[in-house]
Structure formats: C-alpha cells, structure tokens
XYZ file of C-alpha atoms in Angstrom:
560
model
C 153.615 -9.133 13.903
C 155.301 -11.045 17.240
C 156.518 -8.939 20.005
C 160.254 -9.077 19.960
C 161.517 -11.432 22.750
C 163.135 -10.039 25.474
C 166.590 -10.721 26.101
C 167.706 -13.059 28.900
C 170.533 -11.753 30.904
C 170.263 -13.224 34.068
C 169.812 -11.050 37.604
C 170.377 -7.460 36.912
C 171.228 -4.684 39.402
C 170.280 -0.683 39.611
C 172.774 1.487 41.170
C 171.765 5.451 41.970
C 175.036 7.355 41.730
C 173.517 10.647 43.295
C 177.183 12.888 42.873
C 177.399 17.033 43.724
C 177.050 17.681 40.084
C 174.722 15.530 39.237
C 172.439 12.214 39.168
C 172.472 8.853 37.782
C 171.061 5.669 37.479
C 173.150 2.766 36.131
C 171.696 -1.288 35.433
C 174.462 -3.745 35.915
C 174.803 -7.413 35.126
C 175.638 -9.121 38.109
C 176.994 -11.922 36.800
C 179.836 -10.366 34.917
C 179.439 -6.579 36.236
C 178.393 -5.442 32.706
C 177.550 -1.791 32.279
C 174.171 -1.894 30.103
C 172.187 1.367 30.454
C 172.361 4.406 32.536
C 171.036 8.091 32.181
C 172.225 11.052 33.743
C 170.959 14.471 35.030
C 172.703 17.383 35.727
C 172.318 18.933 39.477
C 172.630 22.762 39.807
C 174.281 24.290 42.484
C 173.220 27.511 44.538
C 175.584 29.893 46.075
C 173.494 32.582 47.933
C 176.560 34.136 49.456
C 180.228 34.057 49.450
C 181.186 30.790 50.565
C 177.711 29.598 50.632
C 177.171 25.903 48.423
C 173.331 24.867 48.621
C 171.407 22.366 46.542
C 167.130 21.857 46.700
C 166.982 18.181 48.266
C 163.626 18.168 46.130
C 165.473 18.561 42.794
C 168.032 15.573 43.761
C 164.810 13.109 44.583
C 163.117 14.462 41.415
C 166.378 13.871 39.522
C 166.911 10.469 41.026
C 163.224 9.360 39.621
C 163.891 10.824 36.700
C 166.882 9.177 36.221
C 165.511 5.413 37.039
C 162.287 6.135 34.709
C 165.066 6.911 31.565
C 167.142 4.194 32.098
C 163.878 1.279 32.391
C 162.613 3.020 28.692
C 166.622 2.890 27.325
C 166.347 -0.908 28.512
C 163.088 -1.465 27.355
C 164.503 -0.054 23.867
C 167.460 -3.076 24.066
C 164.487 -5.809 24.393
C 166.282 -5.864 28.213
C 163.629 -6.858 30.752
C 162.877 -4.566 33.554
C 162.121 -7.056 35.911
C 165.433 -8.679 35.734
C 166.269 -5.631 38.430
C 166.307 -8.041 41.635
C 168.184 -4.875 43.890
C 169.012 -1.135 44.389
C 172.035 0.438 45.718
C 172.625 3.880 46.893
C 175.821 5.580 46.735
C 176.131 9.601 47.276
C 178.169 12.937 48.036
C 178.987 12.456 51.719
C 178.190 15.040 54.318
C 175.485 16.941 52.607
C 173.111 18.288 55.249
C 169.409 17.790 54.919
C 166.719 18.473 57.649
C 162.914 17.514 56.765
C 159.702 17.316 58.481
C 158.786 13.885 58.658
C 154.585 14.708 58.544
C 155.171 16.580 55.391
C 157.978 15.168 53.636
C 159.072 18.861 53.124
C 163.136 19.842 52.969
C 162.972 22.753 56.032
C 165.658 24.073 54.605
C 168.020 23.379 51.384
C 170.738 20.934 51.556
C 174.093 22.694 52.846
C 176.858 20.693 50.616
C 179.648 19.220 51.784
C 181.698 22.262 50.464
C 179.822 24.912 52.185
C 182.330 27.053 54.343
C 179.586 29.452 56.183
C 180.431 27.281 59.388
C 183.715 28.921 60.042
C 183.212 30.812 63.108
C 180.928 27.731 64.607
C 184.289 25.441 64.133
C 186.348 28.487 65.917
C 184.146 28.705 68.795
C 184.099 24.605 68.868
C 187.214 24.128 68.680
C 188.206 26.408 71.760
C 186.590 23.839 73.989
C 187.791 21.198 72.958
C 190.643 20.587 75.311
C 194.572 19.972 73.950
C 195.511 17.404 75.462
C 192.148 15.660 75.093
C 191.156 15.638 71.365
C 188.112 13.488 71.691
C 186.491 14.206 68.429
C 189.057 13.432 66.382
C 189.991 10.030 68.533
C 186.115 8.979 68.494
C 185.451 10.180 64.735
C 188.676 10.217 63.044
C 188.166 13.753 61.432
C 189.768 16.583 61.970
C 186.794 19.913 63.353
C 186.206 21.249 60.435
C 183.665 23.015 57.961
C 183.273 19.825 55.846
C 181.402 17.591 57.880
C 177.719 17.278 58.991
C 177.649 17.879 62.524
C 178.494 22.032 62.066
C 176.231 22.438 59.310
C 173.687 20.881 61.132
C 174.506 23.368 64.614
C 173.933 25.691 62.048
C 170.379 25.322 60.713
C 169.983 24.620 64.155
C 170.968 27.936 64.948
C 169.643 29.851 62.428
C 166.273 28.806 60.348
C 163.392 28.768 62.586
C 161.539 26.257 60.661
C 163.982 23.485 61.568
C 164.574 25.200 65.362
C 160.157 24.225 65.488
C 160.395 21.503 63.941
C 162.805 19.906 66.327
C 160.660 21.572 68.858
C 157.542 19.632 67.622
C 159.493 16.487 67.124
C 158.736 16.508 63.350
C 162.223 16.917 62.228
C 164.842 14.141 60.373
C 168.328 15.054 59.629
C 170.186 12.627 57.511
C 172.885 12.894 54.538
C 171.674 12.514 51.047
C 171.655 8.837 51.436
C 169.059 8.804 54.405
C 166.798 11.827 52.522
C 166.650 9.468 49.043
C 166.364 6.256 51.334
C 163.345 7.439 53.328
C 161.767 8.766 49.858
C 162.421 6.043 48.000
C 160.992 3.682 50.885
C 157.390 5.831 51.014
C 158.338 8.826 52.827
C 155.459 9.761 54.904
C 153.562 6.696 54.218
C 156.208 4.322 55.902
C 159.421 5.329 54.587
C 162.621 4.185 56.250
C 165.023 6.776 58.173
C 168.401 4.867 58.021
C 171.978 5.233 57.088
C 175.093 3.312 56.487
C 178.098 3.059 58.629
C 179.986 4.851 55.803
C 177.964 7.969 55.886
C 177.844 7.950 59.707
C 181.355 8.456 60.179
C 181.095 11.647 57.494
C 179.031 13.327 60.426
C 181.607 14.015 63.183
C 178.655 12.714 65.687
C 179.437 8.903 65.366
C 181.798 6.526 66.980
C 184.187 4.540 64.858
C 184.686 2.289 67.292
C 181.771 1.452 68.641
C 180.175 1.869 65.196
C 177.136 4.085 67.099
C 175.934 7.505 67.310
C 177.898 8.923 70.473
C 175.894 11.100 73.226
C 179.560 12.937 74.388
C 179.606 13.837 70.425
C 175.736 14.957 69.980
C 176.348 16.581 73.351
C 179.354 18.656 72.248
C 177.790 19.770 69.612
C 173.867 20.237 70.537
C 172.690 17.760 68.599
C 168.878 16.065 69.622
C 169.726 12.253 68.828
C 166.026 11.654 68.117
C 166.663 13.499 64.688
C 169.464 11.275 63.951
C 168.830 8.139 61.422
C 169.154 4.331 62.685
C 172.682 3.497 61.863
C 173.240 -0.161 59.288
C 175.453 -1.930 57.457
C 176.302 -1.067 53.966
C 174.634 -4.518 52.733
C 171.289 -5.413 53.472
C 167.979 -4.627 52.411
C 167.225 -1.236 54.191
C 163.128 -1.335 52.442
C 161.352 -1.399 49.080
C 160.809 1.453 46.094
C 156.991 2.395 46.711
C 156.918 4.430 43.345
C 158.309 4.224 39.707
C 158.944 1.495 37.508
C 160.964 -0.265 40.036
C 158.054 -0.222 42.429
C 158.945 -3.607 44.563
C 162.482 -3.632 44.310
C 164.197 -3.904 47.737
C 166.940 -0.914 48.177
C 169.680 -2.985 49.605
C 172.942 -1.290 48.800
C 174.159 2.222 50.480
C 177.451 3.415 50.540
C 179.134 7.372 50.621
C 180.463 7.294 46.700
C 184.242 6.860 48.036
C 183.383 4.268 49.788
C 181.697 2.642 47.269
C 184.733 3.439 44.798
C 186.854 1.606 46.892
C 184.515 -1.014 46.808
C 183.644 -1.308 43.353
C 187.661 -0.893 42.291
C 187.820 -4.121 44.342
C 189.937 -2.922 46.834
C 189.196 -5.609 49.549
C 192.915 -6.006 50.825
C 194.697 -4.130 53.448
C 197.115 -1.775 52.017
C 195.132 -1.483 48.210
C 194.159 2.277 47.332
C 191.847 4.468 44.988
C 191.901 7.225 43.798
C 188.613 9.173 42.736
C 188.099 12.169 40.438
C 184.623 13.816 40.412
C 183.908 17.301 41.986
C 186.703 16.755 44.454
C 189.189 14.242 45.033
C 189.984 11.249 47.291
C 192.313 8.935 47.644
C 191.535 6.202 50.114
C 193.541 3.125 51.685
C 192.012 0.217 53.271
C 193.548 -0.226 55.807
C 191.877 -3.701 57.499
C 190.215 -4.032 60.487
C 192.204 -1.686 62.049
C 192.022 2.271 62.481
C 195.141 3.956 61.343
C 195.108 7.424 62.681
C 197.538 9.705 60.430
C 200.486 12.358 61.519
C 200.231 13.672 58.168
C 196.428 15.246 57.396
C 194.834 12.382 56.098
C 191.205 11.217 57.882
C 190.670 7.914 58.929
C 187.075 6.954 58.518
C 185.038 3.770 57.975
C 185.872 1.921 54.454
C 182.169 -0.583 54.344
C 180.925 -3.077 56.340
C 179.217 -5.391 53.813
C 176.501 -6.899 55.556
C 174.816 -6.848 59.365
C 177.271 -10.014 60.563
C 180.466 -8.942 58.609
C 183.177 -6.883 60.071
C 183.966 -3.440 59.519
C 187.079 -2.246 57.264
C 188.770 1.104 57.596
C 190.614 3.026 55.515
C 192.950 6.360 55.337
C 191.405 9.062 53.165
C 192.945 12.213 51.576
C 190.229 14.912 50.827
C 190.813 17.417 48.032
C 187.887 20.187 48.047
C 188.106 21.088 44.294
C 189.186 19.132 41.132
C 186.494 18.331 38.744
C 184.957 21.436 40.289
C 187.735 23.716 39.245
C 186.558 22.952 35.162
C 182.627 23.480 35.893
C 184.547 27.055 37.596
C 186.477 27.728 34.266
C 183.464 26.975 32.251
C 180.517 28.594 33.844
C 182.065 31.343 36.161
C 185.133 32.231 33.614
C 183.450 31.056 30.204
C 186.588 30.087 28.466
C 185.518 26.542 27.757
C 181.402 25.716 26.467
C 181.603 21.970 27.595
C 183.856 20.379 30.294
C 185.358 18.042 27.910
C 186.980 21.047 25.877
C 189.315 21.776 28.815
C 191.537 18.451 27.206
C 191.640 20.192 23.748
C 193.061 23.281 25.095
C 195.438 21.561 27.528
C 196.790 19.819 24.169
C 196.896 23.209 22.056
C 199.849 24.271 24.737
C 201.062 20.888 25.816
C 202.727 22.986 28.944
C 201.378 25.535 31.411
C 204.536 27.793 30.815
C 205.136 28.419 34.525
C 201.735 29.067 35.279
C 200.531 27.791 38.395
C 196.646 27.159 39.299
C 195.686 26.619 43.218
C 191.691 26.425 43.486
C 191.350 26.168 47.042
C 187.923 28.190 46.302
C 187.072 26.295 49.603
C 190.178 26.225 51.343
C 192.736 23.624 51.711
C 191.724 20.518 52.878
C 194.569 16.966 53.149
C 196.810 17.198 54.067
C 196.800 21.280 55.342
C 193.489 21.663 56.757
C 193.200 25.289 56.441
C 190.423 27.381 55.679
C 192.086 30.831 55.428
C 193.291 29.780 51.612
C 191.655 30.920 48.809
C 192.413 30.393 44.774
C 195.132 31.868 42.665
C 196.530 31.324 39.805
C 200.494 32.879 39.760
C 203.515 33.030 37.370
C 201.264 34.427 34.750
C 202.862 37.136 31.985
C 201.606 38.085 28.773
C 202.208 35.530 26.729
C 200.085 33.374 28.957
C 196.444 32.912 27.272
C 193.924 30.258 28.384
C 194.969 27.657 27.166
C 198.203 27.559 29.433
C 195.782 28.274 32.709
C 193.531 25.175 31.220
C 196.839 23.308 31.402
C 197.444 24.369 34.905
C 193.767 23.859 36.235
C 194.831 20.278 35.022
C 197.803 19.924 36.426
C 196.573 21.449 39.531
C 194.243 18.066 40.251
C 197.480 16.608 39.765
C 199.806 18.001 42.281
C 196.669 18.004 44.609
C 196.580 14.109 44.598
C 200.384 14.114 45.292
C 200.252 15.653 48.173
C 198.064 13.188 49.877
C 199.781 10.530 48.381
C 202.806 11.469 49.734
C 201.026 11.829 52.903
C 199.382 8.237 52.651
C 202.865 6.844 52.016
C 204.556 8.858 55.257
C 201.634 7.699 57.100
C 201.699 3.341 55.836
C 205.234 3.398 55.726
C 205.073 1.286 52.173
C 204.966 3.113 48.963
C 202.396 2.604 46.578
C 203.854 1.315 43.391
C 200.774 2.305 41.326
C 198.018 4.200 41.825
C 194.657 2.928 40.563
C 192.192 5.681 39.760
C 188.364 6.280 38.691
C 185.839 8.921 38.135
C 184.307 11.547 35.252
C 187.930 12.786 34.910
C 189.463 9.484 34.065
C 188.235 10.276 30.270
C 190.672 12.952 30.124
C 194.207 11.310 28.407
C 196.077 14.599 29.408
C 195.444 14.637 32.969
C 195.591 10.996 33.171
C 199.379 11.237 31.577
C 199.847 13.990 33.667
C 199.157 12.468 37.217
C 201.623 9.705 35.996
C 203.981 12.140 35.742
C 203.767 14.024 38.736
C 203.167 10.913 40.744
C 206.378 9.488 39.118
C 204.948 5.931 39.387
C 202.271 4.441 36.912
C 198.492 5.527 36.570
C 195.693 2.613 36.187
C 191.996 3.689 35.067
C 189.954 0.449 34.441
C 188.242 0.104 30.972
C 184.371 0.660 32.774
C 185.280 3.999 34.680
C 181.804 4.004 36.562
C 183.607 2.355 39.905
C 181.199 4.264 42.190
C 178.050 3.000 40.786
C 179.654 -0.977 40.427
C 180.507 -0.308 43.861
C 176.501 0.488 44.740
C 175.381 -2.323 42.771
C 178.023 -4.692 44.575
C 176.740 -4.154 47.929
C 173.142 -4.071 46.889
C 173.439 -7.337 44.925
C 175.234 -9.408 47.389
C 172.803 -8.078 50.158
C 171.361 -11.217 52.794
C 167.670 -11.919 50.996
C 168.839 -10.606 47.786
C 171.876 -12.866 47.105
C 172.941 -12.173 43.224
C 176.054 -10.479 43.457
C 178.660 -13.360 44.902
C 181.826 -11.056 46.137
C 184.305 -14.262 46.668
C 187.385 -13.376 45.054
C 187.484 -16.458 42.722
C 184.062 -14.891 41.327
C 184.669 -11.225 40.914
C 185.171 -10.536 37.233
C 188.308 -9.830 36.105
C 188.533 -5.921 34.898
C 190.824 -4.437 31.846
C 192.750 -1.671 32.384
C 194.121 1.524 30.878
C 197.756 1.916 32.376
C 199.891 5.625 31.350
C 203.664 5.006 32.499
C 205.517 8.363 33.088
C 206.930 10.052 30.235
C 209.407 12.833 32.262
C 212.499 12.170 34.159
C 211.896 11.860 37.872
C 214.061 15.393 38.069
C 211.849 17.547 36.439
C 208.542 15.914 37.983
C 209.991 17.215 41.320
C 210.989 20.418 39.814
C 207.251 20.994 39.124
C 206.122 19.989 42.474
C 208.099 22.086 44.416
C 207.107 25.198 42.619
C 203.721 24.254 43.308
C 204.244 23.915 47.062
C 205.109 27.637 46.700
C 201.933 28.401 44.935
C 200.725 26.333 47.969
C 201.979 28.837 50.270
C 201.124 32.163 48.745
C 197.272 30.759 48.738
C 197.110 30.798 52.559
C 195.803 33.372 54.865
C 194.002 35.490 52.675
C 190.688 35.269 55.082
C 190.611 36.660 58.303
C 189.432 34.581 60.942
C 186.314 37.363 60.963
C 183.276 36.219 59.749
C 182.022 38.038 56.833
C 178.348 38.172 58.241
C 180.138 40.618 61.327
C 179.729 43.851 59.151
C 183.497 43.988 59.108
C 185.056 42.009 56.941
C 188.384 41.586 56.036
C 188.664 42.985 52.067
C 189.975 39.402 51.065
C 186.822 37.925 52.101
C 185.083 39.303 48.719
C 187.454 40.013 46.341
C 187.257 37.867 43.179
C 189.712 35.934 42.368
C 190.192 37.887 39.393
C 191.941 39.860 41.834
C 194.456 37.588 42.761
C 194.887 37.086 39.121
C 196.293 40.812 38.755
C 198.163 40.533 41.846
C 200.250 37.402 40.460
C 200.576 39.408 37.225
C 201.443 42.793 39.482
C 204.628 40.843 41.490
C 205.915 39.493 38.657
C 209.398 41.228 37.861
C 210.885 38.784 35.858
C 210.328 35.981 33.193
C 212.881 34.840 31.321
C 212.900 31.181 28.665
C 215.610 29.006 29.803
C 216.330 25.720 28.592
C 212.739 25.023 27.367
C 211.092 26.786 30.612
C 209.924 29.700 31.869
C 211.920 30.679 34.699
C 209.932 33.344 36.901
C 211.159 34.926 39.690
C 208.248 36.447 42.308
C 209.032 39.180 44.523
C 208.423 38.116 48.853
C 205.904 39.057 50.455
C-alpha cells in the first residue's frame, strides 16, 4: 500500500506560547494565519511561603519540548509535513526571574514569577533613595518601583541564595526572563547556546533604557546589578539562532516577544491609538501609542510595544497591569474546590445570572493599575446567607470585569480619546458570561476574534517575517482579514455605573491590610497570614443589613 501524500500547505510557522499556567506550541499557516495544530501542558506553580510564587525553569524547558514533540506527531497524523516549519517564535510571561550557571546549564535557583511579592521591603528600602524630585527610574524605564518587575527579584537572589552570590563571583552566572532561559536552551545551551533578549522583555526589567533602547549602568548601579549577567539586548524580529534538539532541529528561532506584546501584535494593532485587551493569569490592556512614549498621570506603565526587526523603529504603548484574573478561577478551583475544571466557573455564573450584591476583590497580590499598592489583599464582601457559590463564581467574574475598567478608564484619562470598542483575547475569551459581562461594565462593545490564540499569531508573526526567514509579509494589504465575535451591552448605562461604584468601595476596604513589616522580621502584623477565609467572615460579621429592593440586594456595611 502507497504512503499517503503529504499535504502541501505552503511555509508554516511554530509559535511557543510559554504562559504562567502553562505551555504551548502552536503551527501556523503563514499565508493565511491558519491555526492547524497545537498541544498544551499545564505548568504548576510553587508557593513556599506567604506571598512566595516560584516555578522550576527545568519543568518550563521540559514542557516546551514536550510541547513541540506533540504537536510534529498531531501534524504528522493530518499528512501535514514537518518540514514545512521554516521559523520559531517565542512569546512568554514577562518578568519571571531566572539565574543559571552557564558551565552547567543548571537553574541556581527557581524562577521567582512575575507575581512574587517577597520583594517588599527591598522596594521600601529602594525607594527611599530614590530622590522626589528626581524619579529617574520611572523616567528611564517607564515603571513604577515595584515588586513586579525583574530588577528586585533579581537584588534578591542576589542577596540571599549563595549559589547565585558564587556564581556571579565565578563569572558563571546568566540572568535572563523566561524568554532568554528557553532561547539559550533551545539554541544549545552549554554547547553554544545564545544569551539574548528582546526589547520587549528588556523594558519588563526596570534595568533598561526606553530611550536609548540599552541596558543602563545608573539603573544596574542603583540596584547592584553586575551587567556581565545581563543578556545582549535585540529586536523582536530576527533570527536570534537555531533549535539544536527535537524534531525541529535546524529551525532558526526568529520571533521573541513578552506575550502582551505579542498580543498586541498578533491582534494587529499596528496603529497609534489601537488597544488590546488580554485575559490569561492576569490582565492587560495595552495602547500603542507610536513612536512616541506617553508617560501616564493615571497608573498605567508605559513600556516598549515591538520593534519588528534590527532596522525598524520602535513602537510604544500604555499598559494597564491587573495581577489576578484568570488566576482568581485556578484560586476558586484548587485552593477553594468549588469548581473541578476552570470551564465550570461559566455554568455556575449562569445558574445565578447575578452576584446578588456580592462583591469579589482578588488582589491576592496586591493592587496593581492603576493603584499600585501592595498593602491590599482579597475579599470578597456583601455576602449573607442566601449567598452560595454560585453568586461568588458570578462575582470572581465580574471582578475581571471591573478590574479592566479601571484601567480603561485610566487609558482614556491618560489619551484623551475614548475607545469606542475594546478588542480582547486570551483563555478567558471562551467564557460568553464574562465576555457579556465586560460589555456591560465597559458600557461600550466587546470584540474577541474567531481564532482567540492572539499571543501565539503574534509569535509566529514576528518569527515569520524575520530578515533571512521572510514568510510572514506584515504589509497591511496582506494581513488576513480576521472574523469576529462582537457582545453589545445588554444594561442601561445607569445601572452599569451603579455596579462600578460599589465596587470601588470593595476597592477601598481591600487596602492596608499588610503592614509595611516584613513577615520574615519575626513580627508580623496578624493580617500578613490570615486566610482569606478570614476576610470572608469579617464581610459576613459587618453586615447589618440586607434588604431586596427593586430586583437588588441593597446592603448597607457598617465604617470602619
């Protein structure tokens, strides 16, 4: 019997989506942006203490070549040919930490994730030398000091495992973001691999200059940080090396952008003034914003959009960070247990239909856009007995929501123009509910595009269209034209502000319940560890009142 032929599809591009919850590898046509095979792997998470987010930089390399091996069999399965794949593209969670010894290849430590909020005191300290009326950090970087960014969590393992301390010592240490740590794997590690980064990721660090588009010695000097660890800085598009393992063994890696980025990127969003918004673990809303940095009076970061090739110009953008959204679900399902699987968080939204006054604020990190402050920590308030979990599934929900409001309404103080729609991506995008939801709280229309997998098309752009690699033509006359999903609000404008502004008070009652001590002191403040089962009691302990008016709960809470 004849082999089956294989089928012809023209150049084909890989894209590794490497996220905080998990892994993937996605195969895209580049001729008409096609989604034909991908495979995913979960990532676990480690939390050694409160506060503390870790992940094993060897798990996210294994998952990454596990991930590329599944996809080639699922193509090899469709008669697709393998070596159709003419380019790779890289897109992953921003600020991550890694440090490795380059003789080895060995992590010295495990990556400290982007949400990790052990850095506290380190940004106190920092921060009281920076002077007022001086802010260089911010005006070089474009980031506020804070926990979220590389540069801390990289003082810290400087300060506090001894492995990396010798390494650094012994000049055997690389630091990069998860992008540099795959890049340098991918490319042969010890055997020749390549220690770079993109100018996306480098402006995640708080150690590089916006501007200048360079790592900045008054930055690495401010904050202690040995440039020689630091990775060679490039564009987003070109080809950084080759894989030196796996079925792809020979394909140049050519594509690297942080996953907003490449959102923004791969929802087309080439024009100044076009936004995204992206819901995966947290979520970001970002505005490109030209050639020009826009520094915001409202709590949004400015930070570098892409820079699609070495001769091409850099484009900026606005950015709202929220710390928790898809996170809050993988919190109600693995750390509360009412839901198995995160999609059954929309069937028990839709059981309720409301959250019946119940308001949800999962700052389990703090608050980032637009309030910047770390002292906040979750509750969930207005709750009385008739509320069951369904109505707190509704709120987690609805939470995201009111989240992505706020920096939108801080994007639009900040450009002056109002966006008339908002176009969105990401896992959560599947859910109908919160989709109709953020339409309604928004007050203006929603748009999800049919293919939802923005970040990886965003990857695979970049890669494909790389100098040398040439497959992937981003002229606007040949970008494919995408179909969209489009959810029109269903309330009146009224009670859509009704609902925010009794979330701005949940907003409120979230802040300040951490002392400024650390808790590693041997004092801590007693907020520090409570559960936030705690604060659930303490919501139900100050309500006095509840009372059904006119189709809602009207709940009165007792001051401070």
């Amino acid at each position: 019997m004849a082999a089956s032929k294989k089928a012809v599809l023209g150049p084909l591009v890989g894209a590794v989506d490497q996220g905080t919850s998990s892994t993937r590898f996605l195969v895209f046509n580049s001729k008409t942006a096609e989604l034909l095979s991908h495979h995913q792997v979960e990532i676990k998470q480690e939390f050694p203490r409160e506060g503390w987010v870790e992940q094993d930089p060897k798990e996210i390399l294994h998952s990454v070549y596990e991930c590329i091996e599944k996809t080639c069999e699922k193509l090899g399965q469709l008669n697709i040919d393998i070596s159709n794949i003419k380019a790779i593209g890289v897109s992953n969670q921003r600020e991550t930490t890694v440090v490795w010894d380059k003789l080895t290849g060995e992590p010295l430590y495990n990556a400290v994730v982007w949400l990790d909020l052990r850095t506290q005191s380190t940004v106190e300290s920092l921060s009281k030398r920076i002077p007022g009326n001086n802010n260089f950090v911010k005006s070089k970087t474009g980031l506020p000091l804070s926990t979220y960014f590389s540069a801390v969590k990289l003082r810290w393992l400087l300060d506090n495992v001894r492995e990396v301390q010798k390494a650094v010592e012994e000049k055997r240490a690389l630091f990069g973001t998860i992008d540099s740590w795959l890049i340098w794997s991918l490319t042969g590690g010890v055997n020749g691999g390549v220690h770079c980064t993109d100018v996306t990721n480098a402006s995640r660090t708080m150690l590089f200059n916006i501007h200048s588009l360079e790592w900045d010695k008054q930055l690495c000097e401010f904050f202690g940080i040995p440039m020689e660890i630091l990775p060679n800085v490039r564009s987003s598009s070109e080809i950084y090396g080759l894989m030196k393992a796996g079925a792809l063994e020979g394909v140049p890696i050519s594509g690297c952008l942080g996953d907003q980025s490449a959102a923004l990127v791969g929802q087309m969003c080439f024009q100044n003034g076009q936004a995204k918004n992206t819901y995966g673990t947290g979520c970001f809303l970002l505005c490109n914003t030209g050639h020009k940095c826009v520094f915001s009076d409202h709590g949004l970061l400015t930070t570098v959009a892409y820079k699609l090739g070495r001769d091409k110009p850099v484009y900026y953008a606005l950015e709202g960070s929220v710390a928790i959204a898809g996170a809050v679900i993988r919190w109600l399902r693995d750390n509360l247990g009412i839901i198995k699987t995160s999609e059954e968080i929309e069937k028990l939204a839709k059981e309720v239909g409301t959250s019946y006054g119940c308001y949800f604020v999962p700052a389990f990190s703090g608050l980032y856009a637009p309030y910047w402050e770390p002292s906040a920590r979750g509750i969930i308030c207005g709750l009385t007995q008739f509320t069951n979990k369904c109505h707190i599934a509704f709120a987690a929900l609805e939470a995201v929501c009111f989240q992505t409001r706020e920096i939108l309404d801080a994007m639009n103080r900040d450009c002056g123009i109002p966006l008339s729609h908002l176009q969105v991506d990401g896992g959560m995008t599947s859910n109908k509910i919160l989709m109709q939801l953020q339409a309604d709280i928004l007050y203006i229309p929603v748009v999800k595009p049919s293919m939802p997998e923005t970040t990886a098309l965003g990857a695979a752009m970049a890669a494909g269209a790389a100098e040398g690699v040439g497959v992937w033509s981003l002229e606007p006359e040949d970008l494919s034209a995408v179909t969209m999903e489009r959810f029109e609000p269903q309330i009146n404008a009224e009670e859509s502000e009704i609902r925010y502004s009794t979330w701005k008070k949940a907003v409120m009652k979230s802040m300040g319940w951490v002392t400024t001590q650390s808790p590693e002191s041997g004092d801590p403040s007693i907020f520090c560890s409570l559960p936030l089962g705690f604060f659930i009691v303490s919501s139900m302990v100050m309500l006095i009142g509840a009372r059904y008016i006119s189709g809602s709960w009207k709940i009165n809470l007792r001051s401070n």
